Amino acid sequence: MAAGSSLFANDRLKWMRDENVRPYVFVRDENRIPQPGQHHAKLDWFPHEVLYKNPLKMDEVGFADRILSLETKAFGPSGMAMPRWVFYDCAIVPGFVAGFAHRTSALPASVRNVLGVEDGDEWTPLSLFIIIPTMSRDGEWVAHNLCSVNSLLAKEDQFYGIGFLSKSFGLWYANVKTCCGMTQWTSPSVRLHSHYGDFEILTAYTPVHSYSRTLTYRVKVDVGMWPAFFTKKAEDGDFLNRYVPAGFDVDPTDEKSLISFQRRLERREGPYFLHGTETISKALTDRLTVFKKK
Ligand SMILES: CC(C)(COP(=O)(O)OP(=O)(O)OC[C@H]1O[C@@H](n2cnc3c(N)ncnc32)[C@H](O)[C@@H]1OP(=O)(O)O)[C@@H](O)C(=O)NCCC(=O)NCCS
């Protein structure tokens, strides 16, 4: 791995410098990205040699099994584990699957225990990010799945930032310019998703989803905003120069508040945005300021 990225100076991210950890791409041949990272060329976070696995090869099925085992464990508590056929029909065939993997022979015991790893497998996935292209005319992608082993590990055993960096890697590698996605209002993932670009709320209350308290978002991907996830203070002068409080806030725990926000969106009073830095400086259940463009 080449050194040189300012990101690697962060001691909490030293696992990124470990030769036993690699980003992986699990994409059928036809969906491979011709010039990875070209659109976000100024980002130097991923000099690693990328591990490529082809999901349509029978001999790679063990890697798919291990991804799904991780995913089932990570999403089990929320009741949203992905059925195996959804992984194939909705992710592998149309989309792009990526994450970080660890050389199995060098796995820490804590990870080995929570994932129930078998020694015969050379690489063990530690995280998963799935994006799928949408029908939108401007080439928007949808973030379909994000999970990491951190949600299963004690704090001291975690790979700090691996969830955030898995999504970063996928957006960077696949040259994604616009990405929408969905999550639940009090999920820790709101903190991650709101740092990839200005975070526009498309739906605040979503009864068509299995969980109505789901929000749908869109970001125009801006790698310049990504370091703020780690520094926590943001080049956010920039955000606050461009956005002002819209005059109301949202209570992630209160259905009435979410429905009222949704009604505003349906009346086309927006577009409305959340401020990434605010999401990481408050508790997951705290009220959040809603912003409008200046
Ligand atoms: C949500 C998820 C992807 C986050 O990934 P992660 O690897 O745990 O998070 P990262 O290490 O990249 O980032 C750490 C930061 O995320 C936030 N975070 C992560 N887990 C958190 C939690 N349980 N509570 C509050 N904040 C949390 C914090 O801001 C944390 O930084 P800090 O420790 O300095 O406060 C992961 O926890 C997960 O797989 N959860 C289960 C599946 C899921 O809900 N996925 C989201 C679907 S949209």
GROMACS .gro file of N, CA and C and ligand atoms in nm, residues 12 74-75 78 146-148 150-151 155 158-165 182-184 187-189 191-193 229 232 280 284, ligand 1:
model
  141
   12ARG      N    1  -0.647   0.639   1.501
   12ARG     CA    2  -0.763   0.551   1.513
   12ARG      C    3  -0.788   0.473   1.384
   74ALA      N    4  -2.547  -0.822   1.140
   74ALA     CA    5  -2.553  -0.676   1.161
   74ALA      C    6  -2.697  -0.625   1.159
   75PHE      N    7  -2.779  -0.678   1.069
   75PHE     CA    8  -2.917  -0.628   1.056
   75PHE      C    9  -3.019  -0.708   1.136
   78SER      N   10  -3.249  -0.528   1.383
   78SER     CA   11  -3.347  -0.435   1.328
   78SER      C   12  -3.452  -0.506   1.243
  146LEU      N   13  -2.558  -0.091   0.381
  146LEU     CA   14  -2.429  -0.057   0.442
  146LEU      C   15  -2.424  -0.125   0.579
  147CYS      N   16  -2.322  -0.203   0.602
  147CYS     CA   17  -2.304  -0.258   0.737
  147CYS      C   18  -2.158  -0.290   0.761
  148SER      N   19  -2.122  -0.301   0.889
  148SER     CA   20  -1.984  -0.335   0.923
  148SER      C   21  -1.981  -0.422   1.047
  150ASN      N   22  -1.822  -0.365   1.302
  150ASN     CA   23  -1.815  -0.284   1.424
  150ASN      C   24  -1.940  -0.297   1.511
  151SER      N   25  -2.056  -0.311   1.443
  151SER     CA   26  -2.180  -0.317   1.521
  151SER      C   27  -2.185  -0.444   1.607
  155LYS      N   28  -1.614  -0.179   2.171
  155LYS     CA   29  -1.552  -0.055   2.121
  155LYS      C   30  -1.401  -0.073   2.097
  158GLN      N   31  -1.299  -0.248   1.769
  158GLN     CA   32  -1.356  -0.201   1.642
  158GLN      C   33  -1.250  -0.148   1.545
  159PHE      N   34  -1.287  -0.149   1.418
  159PHE     CA   35  -1.206  -0.089   1.311
  159PHE      C   36  -1.267   0.049   1.287
  160TYR      N   37  -1.217   0.146   1.361
  160TYR     CA   38  -1.284   0.276   1.362
  160TYR      C   39  -1.299   0.331   1.220
  161GLY      N   40  -1.420   0.373   1.188
  161GLY     CA   41  -1.445   0.438   1.059
  161GLY      C   42  -1.471   0.343   0.943
  162ILE      N   43  -1.476   0.212   0.969
  162ILE     CA   44  -1.484   0.119   0.855
  162ILE      C   45  -1.619   0.127   0.782
  163GLY      N   46  -1.725   0.158   0.856
  163GLY     CA   47  -1.855   0.175   0.789
  163GLY      C   48  -1.850   0.296   0.697
  164PHE      N   49  -1.803   0.408   0.752
  164PHE     CA   50  -1.794   0.532   0.673
  164PHE      C   51  -1.701   0.512   0.552
  165LEU      N   52  -1.587   0.447   0.576
  165LEU     CA   53  -1.488   0.431   0.469
  165LEU      C   54  -1.531   0.329   0.365
  182MET      N   55  -3.177   0.546   0.190
  182MET     CA   56  -3.280   0.551   0.293
  182MET      C   57  -3.226   0.492   0.421
  183THR      N   58  -3.274   0.545   0.531
  183THR     CA   59  -3.237   0.489   0.662
  183THR      C   60  -3.345   0.528   0.762
  184GLN      N   61  -3.333   0.476   0.883
  184GLN     CA   62  -3.433   0.507   0.984
  184GLN      C   63  -3.381   0.624   1.070
  187SER      N   64  -3.121   0.590   1.347
  187SER     CA   65  -3.008   0.500   1.320
  187SER      C   66  -2.876   0.578   1.326
  188PRO      N   67  -2.770   0.514   1.382
  188PRO     CA   68  -2.638   0.579   1.380
  188PRO      C   69  -2.592   0.609   1.238
  189SER      N   70  -2.648   0.539   1.140
  189SER     CA   71  -2.601   0.559   1.002
  189SER      C   72  -2.635   0.698   0.949
  191ARG      N   73  -2.554   0.963   1.080
  191ARG     CA   74  -2.429   1.038   1.100
  191ARG      C   75  -2.333   1.016   0.983
  192LEU      N   76  -2.331   0.894   0.932
  192LEU     CA   77  -2.240   0.864   0.821
  192LEU      C   78  -2.293   0.925   0.691
  193HIS      N   79  -2.419   0.891   0.659
  193HIS     CA   80  -2.476   0.931   0.529
  193HIS      C   81  -2.474   1.082   0.508
  229PHE      N   82  -1.609   1.410   0.874
  229PHE     CA   83  -1.661   1.299   0.955
  229PHE      C   84  -1.560   1.263   1.064
  232LYS      N   85  -1.470   1.615   1.286
  232LYS     CA   86  -1.594   1.652   1.356
  232LYS      C   87  -1.620   1.802   1.356
  280ILE      N   88  -2.344   1.456   1.420
  280ILE     CA   89  -2.245   1.387   1.505
  280ILE      C   90  -2.220   1.459   1.637
  284LEU      N   91  -2.846   1.061   1.909
  284LEU     CA   92  -2.923   1.013   1.795
  284LEU      C   93  -3.071   1.051   1.804
  295LIG     C1   94  -2.445   0.185   1.103
  295LIG     C2   95  -2.310   0.122   1.073
  295LIG     C3   96  -2.300   0.093   0.923
  295LIG     C4   97  -2.200   0.222   1.113
  295LIG     O1   98  -2.076   0.168   1.078
  295LIG     P1   99  -1.957   0.164   1.187
  295LIG     O2  100  -1.846   0.090   1.121
  295LIG     O3  101  -2.011   0.113   1.314
  295LIG     O4  102  -1.922   0.318   1.206
  295LIG     P2  103  -1.782   0.389   1.177
  295LIG     O5  104  -1.675   0.323   1.258
  295LIG     O6  105  -1.758   0.401   1.032
  295LIG     O7  106  -1.806   0.533   1.232
  295LIG     C5  107  -1.803   0.556   1.372
  295LIG     C6  108  -1.893   0.673   1.398
  295LIG     O8  109  -2.026   0.641   1.359
  295LIG     C7  110  -2.118   0.680   1.461
  295LIG     N1  111  -2.170   0.558   1.523
  295LIG     C8  112  -2.145   0.430   1.488
  295LIG     N2  113  -2.217   0.345   1.567
  295LIG     C9  114  -2.284   0.422   1.653
  295LIG    C10  115  -2.375   0.395   1.757
  295LIG     N3  116  -2.411   0.269   1.790
  295LIG     N4  117  -2.431   0.499   1.824
  295LIG    C11  118  -2.398   0.625   1.794
  295LIG     N5  119  -2.309   0.659   1.695
  295LIG    C12  120  -2.255   0.557   1.626
  295LIG    C13  121  -2.036   0.765   1.556
  295LIG     O9  122  -2.040   0.898   1.505
  295LIG    C14  123  -1.898   0.706   1.544
  295LIG    O10  124  -1.792   0.796   1.571
  295LIG     P3  125  -1.742   0.820   1.721
  295LIG    O11  126  -1.710   0.684   1.777
  295LIG    O12  127  -1.620   0.906   1.704
  295LIG    O13  128  -1.857   0.886   1.791
  295LIG    C15  129  -2.289  -0.009   1.155
  295LIG    O14  130  -2.300   0.019   1.292
  295LIG    C16  131  -2.385  -0.123   1.121
  295LIG    O15  132  -2.351  -0.210   1.043
  295LIG     N6  133  -2.505  -0.124   1.184
  295LIG    C17  134  -2.604  -0.229   1.160
  295LIG    C18  135  -2.663  -0.220   1.021
  295LIG    C19  136  -2.726  -0.084   0.992
  295LIG    O16  137  -2.807  -0.035   1.068
  295LIG     N7  138  -2.686  -0.022   0.879
  295LIG    C20  139  -2.733   0.106   0.835
  295LIG    C21  140  -2.836   0.092   0.732
  295LIG     S1  141  -2.875   0.245   0.651
   0.00000   0.00000   0.00000
